[in-house]
Amino acid sequence: MKAVLFHQHGGPEVLEYADFPTPEPGPGEVLVRLRAAALNRVDVLVRRGWPGLNLEMPHINGADGAGEVAALGEGVTGFQVGDRVVINANLGCGKCDFCLAGQDNLCRNWHLLGETVRGTYAQYVALPERQLYKLPPDFDFHTAAAAALVYQTAWHSLITRGNLRPGETVLVVGASGGVNTASIQIAKFAGARVIVVGSNEKKLAVAEAMGADILIDRSKEENWAKAVYRLTDRRGVDVVVDNVGTTYPLSFRAVRKGGRILNVGNTGGPKFEIDNRYIFGKHITLIGSTMSTLKDFREVMDLVTAGKLKPALDKTFPLAEARAAQERLERNEQLGKITLDIP
Ligand SMILES: [Zn+2]
């Protein structure tokens, strides 16, 4: 098969479009003929590598993908050749106590597709059947692939972990990233009022298109916590979605007493200082999570395929030009999800 792979960690130049053996579906596995893949920040981080990440080279990036079932391993019962599917990249072992309790994103042997396991920048991938969601006929592969990782992540964080209620006010820090735009849409769907702080007008336009009620332009309003306070009658917001991390000092100010701060990542870098007095003084609950459960994935994909949630799509590149696609992501130019068209 054709795939975009790398033999060593490094910059975008290590990515090469090459031939790689097509995987064989093992027992309980389904071979998917991929038609679309979507990019995520983690792709770039994996390509660069980090201490302790030991991959079997060459590695193939990509957590998100959609396509058709091409072959079935022994014992597969839920799918037929030709079914259109989207992939859930959250790989639980299916056997440990957490997986058996339905908390497979807490799996003791947890993996993310494309991170520690070869991913979707390829024509084929083989996965256990529980990782697949059947798409309705004619549902767009790019939309499905673009939604899978970020919508399950945002849904699990806001709804399952964050217990978001109708009428609450949510502040989303960041206007155009995949999880943030999904969070805006899901918060609106849940009946919340949504305030978004973004870096410029172009990115805020995406947030507005996703349903944001109030926009704050960070390039004009550096101390956006103050603006949030003003907009909430000096009360603060019920929930902050902060996946930047380095913005916690402002998020701590913007959240109301007894409010929640939801976090699924750290686009601002892994280490920063916080003033702990805010946490106890304001009774702040800090809620972290990663990906979602199989149940949450099905729930959110039902809404995506019903058209109730719809990811913002940026540009599509041919698979062979994955390097240019990642460079666009690294330059932060995207307004929505970047996808790959797989020949
Ligand atoms: Zn497990």
mmCIF file of C-alpha atoms and ligand atoms in Angstrom:
data_model
loop_
_atom_site.group_PDB
_atom_site.id
_atom_site.type_symbol
_atom_site.label_atom_id
_atom_site.label_comp_id
_atom_site.label_asym_id
_atom_site.label_seq_id
_atom_site.Cartn_x
_atom_site.Cartn_y
_atom_site.Cartn_z
ATOM 1 C CA MET A 1 0.000 0.000 0.000
ATOM 2 C CA LYS A 2 0.955 3.657 -0.220
ATOM 3 C CA ALA A 3 1.620 5.453 3.047
ATOM 4 C CA VAL A 4 3.312 8.539 4.410
ATOM 5 C CA LEU A 5 5.928 7.349 6.858
ATOM 6 C CA PHE A 6 9.079 8.428 8.650
ATOM 7 C CA HIS A 7 12.217 6.482 9.577
ATOM 8 C CA GLN A 8 13.458 8.962 12.159
ATOM 9 C CA HIS A 9 12.012 11.801 14.218
ATOM 10 C CA GLY A 10 12.464 15.339 12.973
ATOM 11 C CA GLY A 11 10.938 18.178 10.994
ATOM 12 C CA PRO A 12 8.346 17.841 8.225
ATOM 13 C CA GLU A 13 11.130 16.808 5.820
ATOM 14 C CA VAL A 14 11.334 13.327 7.408
ATOM 15 C CA LEU A 15 7.895 12.462 5.999
ATOM 16 C CA GLU A 16 8.034 10.375 2.836
ATOM 17 C CA TYR A 17 5.383 8.968 0.546
ATOM 18 C CA ALA A 18 6.366 5.346 0.074
ATOM 19 C CA ASP A 19 5.260 1.730 -0.227
ATOM 20 C CA PHE A 20 4.603 -0.186 2.960
ATOM 21 C CA PRO A 21 3.209 -3.722 3.479
ATOM 22 C CA THR A 22 -0.594 -3.745 3.744
ATOM 23 C CA PRO A 23 -1.578 -4.913 7.249
ATOM 24 C CA GLU A 24 -3.463 -8.199 7.706
ATOM 25 C CA PRO A 25 -6.562 -8.158 9.922
ATOM 26 C CA GLY A 26 -6.034 -10.444 12.932
ATOM 27 C CA PRO A 27 -8.840 -12.245 14.798
ATOM 28 C CA GLY A 28 -11.593 -9.761 15.666
ATOM 29 C CA GLU A 29 -10.023 -7.113 13.455
ATOM 30 C CA VAL A 30 -11.289 -5.260 10.419
ATOM 31 C CA LEU A 31 -9.139 -4.050 7.539
ATOM 32 C CA VAL A 32 -10.191 -0.539 6.525
ATOM 33 C CA ARG A 33 -9.469 0.917 3.089
ATOM 34 C CA LEU A 34 -8.957 4.546 4.103
ATOM 35 C CA ARG A 35 -10.354 7.350 1.943
ATOM 36 C CA ALA A 36 -9.749 10.309 4.235
ATOM 37 C CA ALA A 37 -7.527 11.107 7.194
ATOM 38 C CA ALA A 38 -7.571 14.197 9.397
ATOM 39 C CA LEU A 39 -4.623 15.932 11.024
ATOM 40 C CA ASN A 40 -4.229 16.519 14.735
ATOM 41 C CA ARG A 41 -1.598 18.365 16.749
ATOM 42 C CA VAL A 42 -0.423 15.013 18.120
ATOM 43 C CA ASP A 43 0.748 14.010 14.611
ATOM 44 C CA VAL A 44 3.363 16.752 14.673
ATOM 45 C CA LEU A 45 4.412 15.966 18.258
ATOM 46 C CA VAL A 46 4.871 12.278 17.400
ATOM 47 C CA ARG A 47 6.849 13.125 14.271
ATOM 48 C CA ARG A 48 9.164 15.340 16.339
ATOM 49 C CA GLY A 49 9.335 12.698 19.085
ATOM 50 C CA TRP A 50 9.892 13.097 22.836
ATOM 51 C CA PRO A 51 12.075 11.388 25.435
ATOM 52 C CA GLY A 52 10.620 7.977 26.212
ATOM 53 C CA LEU A 53 8.686 7.615 22.955
ATOM 54 C CA ASN A 54 10.117 4.464 21.393
ATOM 55 C CA LEU A 55 8.465 3.690 18.080
ATOM 56 C CA GLU A 56 8.990 0.777 15.776
ATOM 57 C CA MET A 57 10.272 2.498 12.631
ATOM 58 C CA PRO A 58 9.154 3.349 10.100
ATOM 59 C CA HIS A 59 6.199 4.971 11.802
ATOM 60 C CA ILE A 60 2.952 6.135 10.213
ATOM 61 C CA ASN A 61 1.204 9.230 11.626
ATOM 62 C CA GLY A 62 -2.517 9.704 11.909
ATOM 63 C CA ALA A 63 -5.248 9.164 14.521
ATOM 64 C CA ASP A 64 -8.263 10.069 12.409
ATOM 65 C CA GLY A 65 -9.516 8.235 9.367
ATOM 66 C CA ALA A 66 -12.580 7.038 7.499
ATOM 67 C CA GLY A 67 -13.123 4.644 4.629
ATOM 68 C CA GLU A 68 -14.602 1.309 3.642
ATOM 69 C CA VAL A 69 -14.283 -2.133 5.178
ATOM 70 C CA ALA A 70 -11.981 -4.106 2.860
ATOM 71 C CA ALA A 71 -11.617 -7.433 4.704
ATOM 72 C CA LEU A 72 -12.684 -9.117 7.929
ATOM 73 C CA GLY A 73 -10.529 -11.021 10.399
ATOM 74 C CA GLU A 74 -11.761 -14.209 12.007
ATOM 75 C CA GLY A 75 -14.807 -13.803 14.241
ATOM 76 C CA VAL A 76 -15.867 -10.302 13.188
ATOM 77 C CA THR A 77 -19.652 -10.067 13.418
ATOM 78 C CA GLY A 78 -20.600 -6.398 13.294
ATOM 79 C CA PHE A 79 -19.325 -5.418 9.847
ATOM 80 C CA GLN A 80 -19.408 -6.465 6.228
ATOM 81 C CA VAL A 81 -17.017 -5.763 3.382
ATOM 82 C CA GLY A 82 -18.008 -2.441 1.811
ATOM 83 C CA ASP A 83 -19.416 -0.865 5.006
ATOM 84 C CA ARG A 84 -18.470 2.787 5.365
ATOM 85 C CA VAL A 85 -16.777 3.437 8.690
ATOM 86 C CA VAL A 86 -14.996 6.052 10.764
ATOM 87 C CA ILE A 87 -12.242 5.143 13.221
ATOM 88 C CA ASN A 88 -12.098 5.705 16.966
ATOM 89 C CA ALA A 89 -8.395 6.273 17.710
ATOM 90 C CA ASN A 90 -8.765 5.637 21.453
ATOM 91 C CA LEU A 91 -7.360 2.114 21.741
ATOM 92 C CA GLY A 92 -8.322 0.344 24.958
ATOM 93 C CA CYS A 93 -7.228 -3.264 25.516
ATOM 94 C CA GLY A 94 -10.849 -4.372 25.998
ATOM 95 C CA LYS A 95 -9.825 -6.663 28.884
ATOM 96 C CA CYS A 96 -8.616 -4.653 31.892
ATOM 97 C CA ASP A 97 -10.838 -3.536 34.787
ATOM 98 C CA PHE A 98 -11.221 -0.024 33.356
ATOM 99 C CA CYS A 99 -12.138 -1.285 29.875
ATOM 100 C CA LEU A 100 -14.634 -3.758 31.328
ATOM 101 C CA ALA A 101 -16.177 -0.921 33.344
ATOM 102 C CA GLY A 102 -16.647 1.101 30.147
ATOM 103 C CA GLN A 103 -13.838 3.523 30.980
ATOM 104 C CA ASP A 104 -11.598 2.477 28.140
ATOM 105 C CA ASN A 105 -9.832 5.851 27.964
ATOM 106 C CA LEU A 106 -8.421 4.956 31.401
ATOM 107 C CA CYS A 107 -7.188 1.586 30.070
ATOM 108 C CA ARG A 108 -4.118 0.181 31.813
ATOM 109 C CA ASN A 109 -2.599 -0.585 28.416
ATOM 110 C CA TRP A 110 -3.895 2.473 26.587
ATOM 111 C CA HIS A 111 -2.714 3.453 23.120
ATOM 112 C CA LEU A 112 -3.578 6.177 20.667
ATOM 113 C CA LEU A 113 -3.701 5.267 17.006
ATOM 114 C CA GLY A 114 -0.888 7.027 15.150
ATOM 115 C CA GLU A 115 1.002 7.713 18.375
ATOM 116 C CA THR A 116 2.333 4.348 19.537
ATOM 117 C CA VAL A 117 0.593 2.317 16.820
ATOM 118 C CA ARG A 118 0.885 2.935 13.054
ATOM 119 C CA GLY A 119 -1.904 5.246 11.951
ATOM 120 C CA THR A 120 -4.076 6.565 9.163
ATOM 121 C CA TYR A 121 -1.725 8.366 6.732
ATOM 122 C CA ALA A 122 -2.036 5.210 4.642
ATOM 123 C CA GLN A 123 -4.324 3.339 2.289
ATOM 124 C CA TYR A 124 -5.090 0.630 4.853
ATOM 125 C CA VAL A 125 -5.234 0.127 8.597
ATOM 126 C CA ALA A 126 -6.354 -2.939 10.608
ATOM 127 C CA LEU A 127 -8.191 -2.412 13.906
ATOM 128 C CA PRO A 128 -10.392 -4.319 16.374
ATOM 129 C CA GLU A 129 -14.013 -4.000 15.269
ATOM 130 C CA ARG A 130 -14.996 -2.110 18.435
ATOM 131 C CA GLN A 131 -12.871 0.794 17.124
ATOM 132 C CA LEU A 132 -15.190 1.344 14.164
ATOM 133 C CA TYR A 133 -18.425 3.275 13.804
ATOM 134 C CA LYS A 134 -20.648 2.526 10.830
ATOM 135 C CA LEU A 135 -21.420 5.615 8.749
ATOM 136 C CA PRO A 136 -24.688 6.172 6.888
ATOM 137 C CA PRO A 137 -24.441 5.679 3.103
ATOM 138 C CA ASP A 138 -23.015 8.773 1.376
ATOM 139 C CA PHE A 139 -21.809 10.392 4.599
ATOM 140 C CA ASP A 140 -18.685 12.388 3.705
ATOM 141 C CA PHE A 141 -15.457 10.615 4.749
ATOM 142 C CA HIS A 142 -13.599 13.886 5.341
ATOM 143 C CA THR A 143 -16.283 15.217 7.681
ATOM 144 C CA ALA A 144 -16.320 11.918 9.577
ATOM 145 C CA ALA A 145 -12.523 11.760 9.896
ATOM 146 C CA ALA A 146 -12.349 15.425 10.918
ATOM 147 C CA ALA A 147 -14.892 14.898 13.689
ATOM 148 C CA ALA A 148 -13.757 11.648 15.288
ATOM 149 C CA LEU A 149 -10.917 12.618 17.625
ATOM 150 C CA VAL A 150 -11.860 16.182 18.488
ATOM 151 C CA TYR A 151 -15.603 15.667 18.965
ATOM 152 C CA GLN A 152 -15.188 12.663 21.226
ATOM 153 C CA THR A 153 -12.564 14.556 23.219
ATOM 154 C CA ALA A 154 -14.710 17.671 23.582
ATOM 155 C CA TRP A 155 -17.869 15.656 24.329
ATOM 156 C CA HIS A 156 -16.218 13.586 27.043
ATOM 157 C CA SER A 157 -14.675 16.686 28.614
ATOM 158 C CA LEU A 158 -17.744 18.958 28.521
ATOM 159 C CA ILE A 159 -20.618 16.534 28.952
ATOM 160 C CA THR A 160 -19.322 13.462 30.790
ATOM 161 C CA ARG A 161 -16.523 14.946 32.879
ATOM 162 C CA GLY A 162 -17.647 18.576 33.002
ATOM 163 C CA ASN A 163 -21.367 17.872 33.490
ATOM 164 C CA LEU A 164 -22.296 20.975 31.497
ATOM 165 C CA ARG A 165 -25.888 22.139 32.136
ATOM 166 C CA PRO A 166 -28.283 24.203 30.017
ATOM 167 C CA GLY A 167 -28.101 27.891 30.892
ATOM 168 C CA GLU A 168 -24.493 27.770 32.080
ATOM 169 C CA THR A 169 -21.895 30.092 30.606
ATOM 170 C CA VAL A 170 -18.800 28.552 29.032
ATOM 171 C CA LEU A 171 -15.596 30.351 28.128
ATOM 172 C CA VAL A 172 -13.510 28.687 25.409
ATOM 173 C CA VAL A 173 -9.881 29.831 25.328
ATOM 174 C CA GLY A 174 -8.885 29.624 21.666
ATOM 175 C CA ALA A 175 -11.104 30.043 18.645
ATOM 176 C CA SER A 176 -9.990 27.780 15.848
ATOM 177 C CA GLY A 177 -8.326 24.606 17.126
ATOM 178 C CA GLY A 178 -10.180 21.363 16.478
ATOM 179 C CA VAL A 179 -11.144 20.602 20.075
ATOM 180 C CA ASN A 180 -12.058 24.224 20.726
ATOM 181 C CA THR A 181 -14.394 24.560 17.747
ATOM 182 C CA ALA A 182 -15.977 21.220 18.677
ATOM 183 C CA SER A 183 -16.356 22.497 22.254
ATOM 184 C CA ILE A 184 -18.132 25.642 21.067
ATOM 185 C CA GLN A 185 -20.620 23.604 19.070
ATOM 186 C CA ILE A 186 -21.202 21.002 21.776
ATOM 187 C CA ALA A 187 -21.653 23.677 24.455
ATOM 188 C CA LYS A 188 -24.268 25.403 22.283
ATOM 189 C CA PHE A 189 -25.939 22.057 21.627
ATOM 190 C CA ALA A 190 -26.097 21.508 25.409
ATOM 191 C CA GLY A 191 -27.873 24.841 25.844
ATOM 192 C CA ALA A 192 -24.995 26.888 27.237
ATOM 193 C CA ARG A 193 -24.012 30.480 26.477
ATOM 194 C CA VAL A 194 -20.566 30.517 24.876
ATOM 195 C CA ILE A 195 -17.871 33.167 25.124
ATOM 196 C CA VAL A 196 -14.748 32.664 23.007
ATOM 197 C CA VAL A 197 -11.403 34.392 23.280
ATOM 198 C CA GLY A 198 -9.357 34.150 20.081
ATOM 199 C CA SER A 199 -6.090 35.500 18.734
ATOM 200 C CA ASN A 200 -7.476 37.435 15.761
ATOM 201 C CA GLU A 201 -10.568 38.280 13.714
ATOM 202 C CA LYS A 202 -10.113 35.463 11.193
ATOM 203 C CA LYS A 203 -10.010 32.785 13.892
ATOM 204 C CA LEU A 204 -12.922 34.382 15.742
ATOM 205 C CA ALA A 205 -14.987 34.246 12.562
ATOM 206 C CA VAL A 206 -14.668 30.445 12.738
ATOM 207 C CA ALA A 207 -15.846 30.508 16.361
ATOM 208 C CA GLU A 208 -18.805 32.649 15.382
ATOM 209 C CA ALA A 209 -19.719 30.261 12.569
ATOM 210 C CA MET A 210 -19.652 27.429 15.117
ATOM 211 C CA GLY A 211 -22.246 29.274 17.199
ATOM 212 C CA ALA A 212 -20.261 31.331 19.730
ATOM 213 C CA ASP A 213 -22.412 34.038 21.359
ATOM 214 C CA ILE A 214 -19.710 36.486 22.426
ATOM 215 C CA LEU A 215 -16.274 36.988 20.875
ATOM 216 C CA ILE A 216 -13.243 38.528 22.561
ATOM 217 C CA ASP A 217 -10.296 39.484 20.359
ATOM 218 C CA ARG A 218 -7.105 38.813 22.310
ATOM 219 C CA SER A 219 -5.088 41.061 19.981
ATOM 220 C CA LYS A 220 -7.194 44.007 21.194
ATOM 221 C CA GLU A 221 -8.037 42.873 24.711
ATOM 222 C CA GLU A 222 -4.924 41.410 26.286
ATOM 223 C CA ASN A 223 -6.460 41.009 29.737
ATOM 224 C CA TRP A 224 -9.442 39.026 28.530
ATOM 225 C CA ALA A 225 -10.281 37.806 32.035
ATOM 226 C CA LYS A 226 -11.336 41.366 32.797
ATOM 227 C CA ALA A 227 -13.581 41.408 29.730
ATOM 228 C CA VAL A 228 -15.152 38.112 30.819
ATOM 229 C CA TYR A 229 -15.804 39.520 34.269
ATOM 230 C CA ARG A 230 -17.515 42.540 32.758
ATOM 231 C CA LEU A 231 -19.605 40.354 30.439
ATOM 232 C CA THR A 232 -20.818 38.187 33.338
ATOM 233 C CA ASP A 233 -21.760 41.008 35.746
ATOM 234 C CA ARG A 234 -18.561 40.410 37.749
ATOM 235 C CA ARG A 235 -19.578 36.821 38.421
ATOM 236 C CA GLY A 236 -17.255 34.873 36.135
ATOM 237 C CA VAL A 237 -18.143 31.925 33.915
ATOM 238 C CA ASP A 238 -19.350 28.533 35.131
ATOM 239 C CA VAL A 239 -16.953 26.569 32.947
ATOM 240 C CA VAL A 240 -13.670 27.376 31.215
ATOM 241 C CA VAL A 241 -12.372 25.189 28.389
ATOM 242 C CA ASP A 242 -8.627 25.820 28.589
ATOM 243 C CA ASN A 243 -6.444 23.526 26.484
ATOM 244 C CA VAL A 244 -3.579 26.015 26.330
ATOM 245 C CA GLY A 245 -2.317 25.678 29.896
ATOM 246 C CA THR A 246 -0.137 28.777 30.019
ATOM 247 C CA THR A 247 -3.381 30.767 30.088
ATOM 248 C CA TYR A 248 -4.432 29.314 33.466
ATOM 249 C CA PRO A 249 -3.640 32.554 35.348
ATOM 250 C CA LEU A 250 -6.301 34.336 33.297
ATOM 251 C CA SER A 251 -8.694 31.372 33.329
ATOM 252 C CA PHE A 252 -8.479 31.256 37.135
ATOM 253 C CA ARG A 253 -9.648 34.874 37.153
ATOM 254 C CA ALA A 254 -12.356 34.369 34.542
ATOM 255 C CA VAL A 255 -14.022 31.374 36.221
ATOM 256 C CA ARG A 256 -16.687 31.981 38.857
ATOM 257 C CA LYS A 257 -16.355 30.823 42.453
ATOM 258 C CA GLY A 258 -17.072 27.097 42.487
ATOM 259 C CA GLY A 259 -16.569 26.882 38.714
ATOM 260 C CA ARG A 260 -14.855 24.193 36.643
ATOM 261 C CA ILE A 261 -11.844 24.376 34.374
ATOM 262 C CA LEU A 262 -11.725 21.646 31.734
ATOM 263 C CA ASN A 263 -8.451 20.574 30.180
ATOM 264 C CA VAL A 264 -7.579 18.045 27.488
ATOM 265 C CA GLY A 265 -4.204 19.344 26.352
ATOM 266 C CA ASN A 266 -1.504 21.985 26.583
ATOM 267 C CA THR A 267 -0.905 23.766 23.308
ATOM 268 C CA GLY A 268 1.061 26.410 25.244
ATOM 269 C CA GLY A 269 3.628 23.856 26.444
ATOM 270 C CA PRO A 270 3.710 21.381 29.330
ATOM 271 C CA LYS A 271 5.154 23.476 32.163
ATOM 272 C CA PHE A 272 4.021 26.782 33.596
ATOM 273 C CA GLU A 273 3.443 28.487 36.934
ATOM 274 C CA ILE A 274 0.098 28.783 38.649
ATOM 275 C CA ASP A 275 -1.014 30.732 41.692
ATOM 276 C CA ASN A 276 -2.549 27.984 43.801
ATOM 277 C CA ARG A 277 -4.470 30.449 45.987
ATOM 278 C CA TYR A 278 -7.065 30.736 43.253
ATOM 279 C CA ILE A 279 -7.793 27.014 43.358
ATOM 280 C CA PHE A 280 -8.830 26.807 47.002
ATOM 281 C CA GLY A 281 -9.826 30.447 47.413
ATOM 282 C CA LYS A 282 -12.330 30.240 44.564
ATOM 283 C CA HIS A 283 -13.253 26.567 45.051
ATOM 284 C CA ILE A 284 -12.090 25.814 41.509
ATOM 285 C CA THR A 285 -12.413 22.283 40.181
ATOM 286 C CA LEU A 286 -9.785 21.394 37.591
ATOM 287 C CA ILE A 287 -10.942 18.497 35.401
ATOM 288 C CA GLY A 288 -8.571 16.711 33.040
ATOM 289 C CA SER A 289 -9.397 14.071 30.472
ATOM 290 C CA THR A 290 -8.115 12.409 27.323
ATOM 291 C CA MET A 291 -10.164 11.122 24.399
ATOM 292 C CA SER A 292 -13.399 9.379 25.448
ATOM 293 C CA THR A 293 -15.144 6.093 26.094
ATOM 294 C CA LEU A 294 -16.613 3.849 23.399
ATOM 295 C CA LYS A 295 -20.073 4.903 24.584
ATOM 296 C CA ASP A 296 -19.291 8.617 24.297
ATOM 297 C CA PHE A 297 -17.760 8.070 20.871
ATOM 298 C CA ARG A 298 -20.940 6.419 19.580
ATOM 299 C CA GLU A 299 -23.101 9.094 21.175
ATOM 300 C CA VAL A 300 -21.231 11.999 19.621
ATOM 301 C CA MET A 301 -20.847 10.320 16.211
ATOM 302 C CA ASP A 302 -24.626 9.751 16.174
ATOM 303 C CA LEU A 303 -25.000 13.532 16.455
ATOM 304 C CA VAL A 304 -22.339 14.174 13.804
ATOM 305 C CA THR A 305 -23.901 11.777 11.308
ATOM 306 C CA ALA A 306 -27.344 13.269 12.062
ATOM 307 C CA GLY A 307 -25.926 16.671 11.099
ATOM 308 C CA LYS A 308 -26.495 18.141 14.569
ATOM 309 C CA LEU A 309 -22.764 18.642 15.075
ATOM 310 C CA LYS A 310 -20.605 19.560 12.110
ATOM 311 C CA PRO A 311 -16.833 20.041 12.133
ATOM 312 C CA ALA A 312 -15.287 23.082 10.497
ATOM 313 C CA LEU A 313 -13.167 21.911 7.574
ATOM 314 C CA ASP A 314 -10.036 23.708 6.438
ATOM 315 C CA LYS A 315 -8.001 22.554 3.433
ATOM 316 C CA THR A 316 -7.695 19.067 1.960
ATOM 317 C CA PHE A 317 -4.315 17.820 0.705
ATOM 318 C CA PRO A 318 -3.563 14.648 -1.264
ATOM 319 C CA LEU A 319 -1.972 11.982 0.978
ATOM 320 C CA ALA A 320 1.324 12.402 -0.903
ATOM 321 C CA GLU A 321 1.408 16.033 0.279
ATOM 322 C CA ALA A 322 1.032 15.261 3.982
ATOM 323 C CA ARG A 323 4.202 17.224 4.602
ATOM 324 C CA ALA A 324 2.626 20.451 3.296
ATOM 325 C CA ALA A 325 -0.476 19.679 5.357
ATOM 326 C CA GLN A 326 1.559 19.331 8.565
ATOM 327 C CA GLU A 327 3.499 22.493 7.764
ATOM 328 C CA ARG A 328 0.207 24.377 7.518
ATOM 329 C CA LEU A 329 -0.808 23.002 10.925
ATOM 330 C CA GLU A 330 2.562 23.950 12.432
ATOM 331 C CA ARG A 331 2.172 27.498 11.123
ATOM 332 C CA ASN A 332 -1.257 27.628 12.786
ATOM 333 C CA GLU A 333 -2.840 28.823 9.559
ATOM 334 C CA GLN A 334 -5.746 26.386 9.588
ATOM 335 C CA LEU A 335 -9.322 27.520 10.128
ATOM 336 C CA GLY A 336 -10.848 24.172 11.015
ATOM 337 C CA LYS A 337 -9.615 20.649 10.366
ATOM 338 C CA ILE A 338 -7.009 19.851 7.730
ATOM 339 C CA THR A 339 -7.699 16.551 5.967
ATOM 340 C CA LEU A 340 -5.868 14.210 3.598
ATOM 341 C CA ASP A 341 -7.435 12.680 0.525
ATOM 342 C CA ILE A 342 -6.284 9.074 0.225
ATOM 343 C CA PRO A 343 -5.995 7.697 -3.339
HETATM 344 ZN ZN ZN B 1 -7.958 -1.880 29.012
#
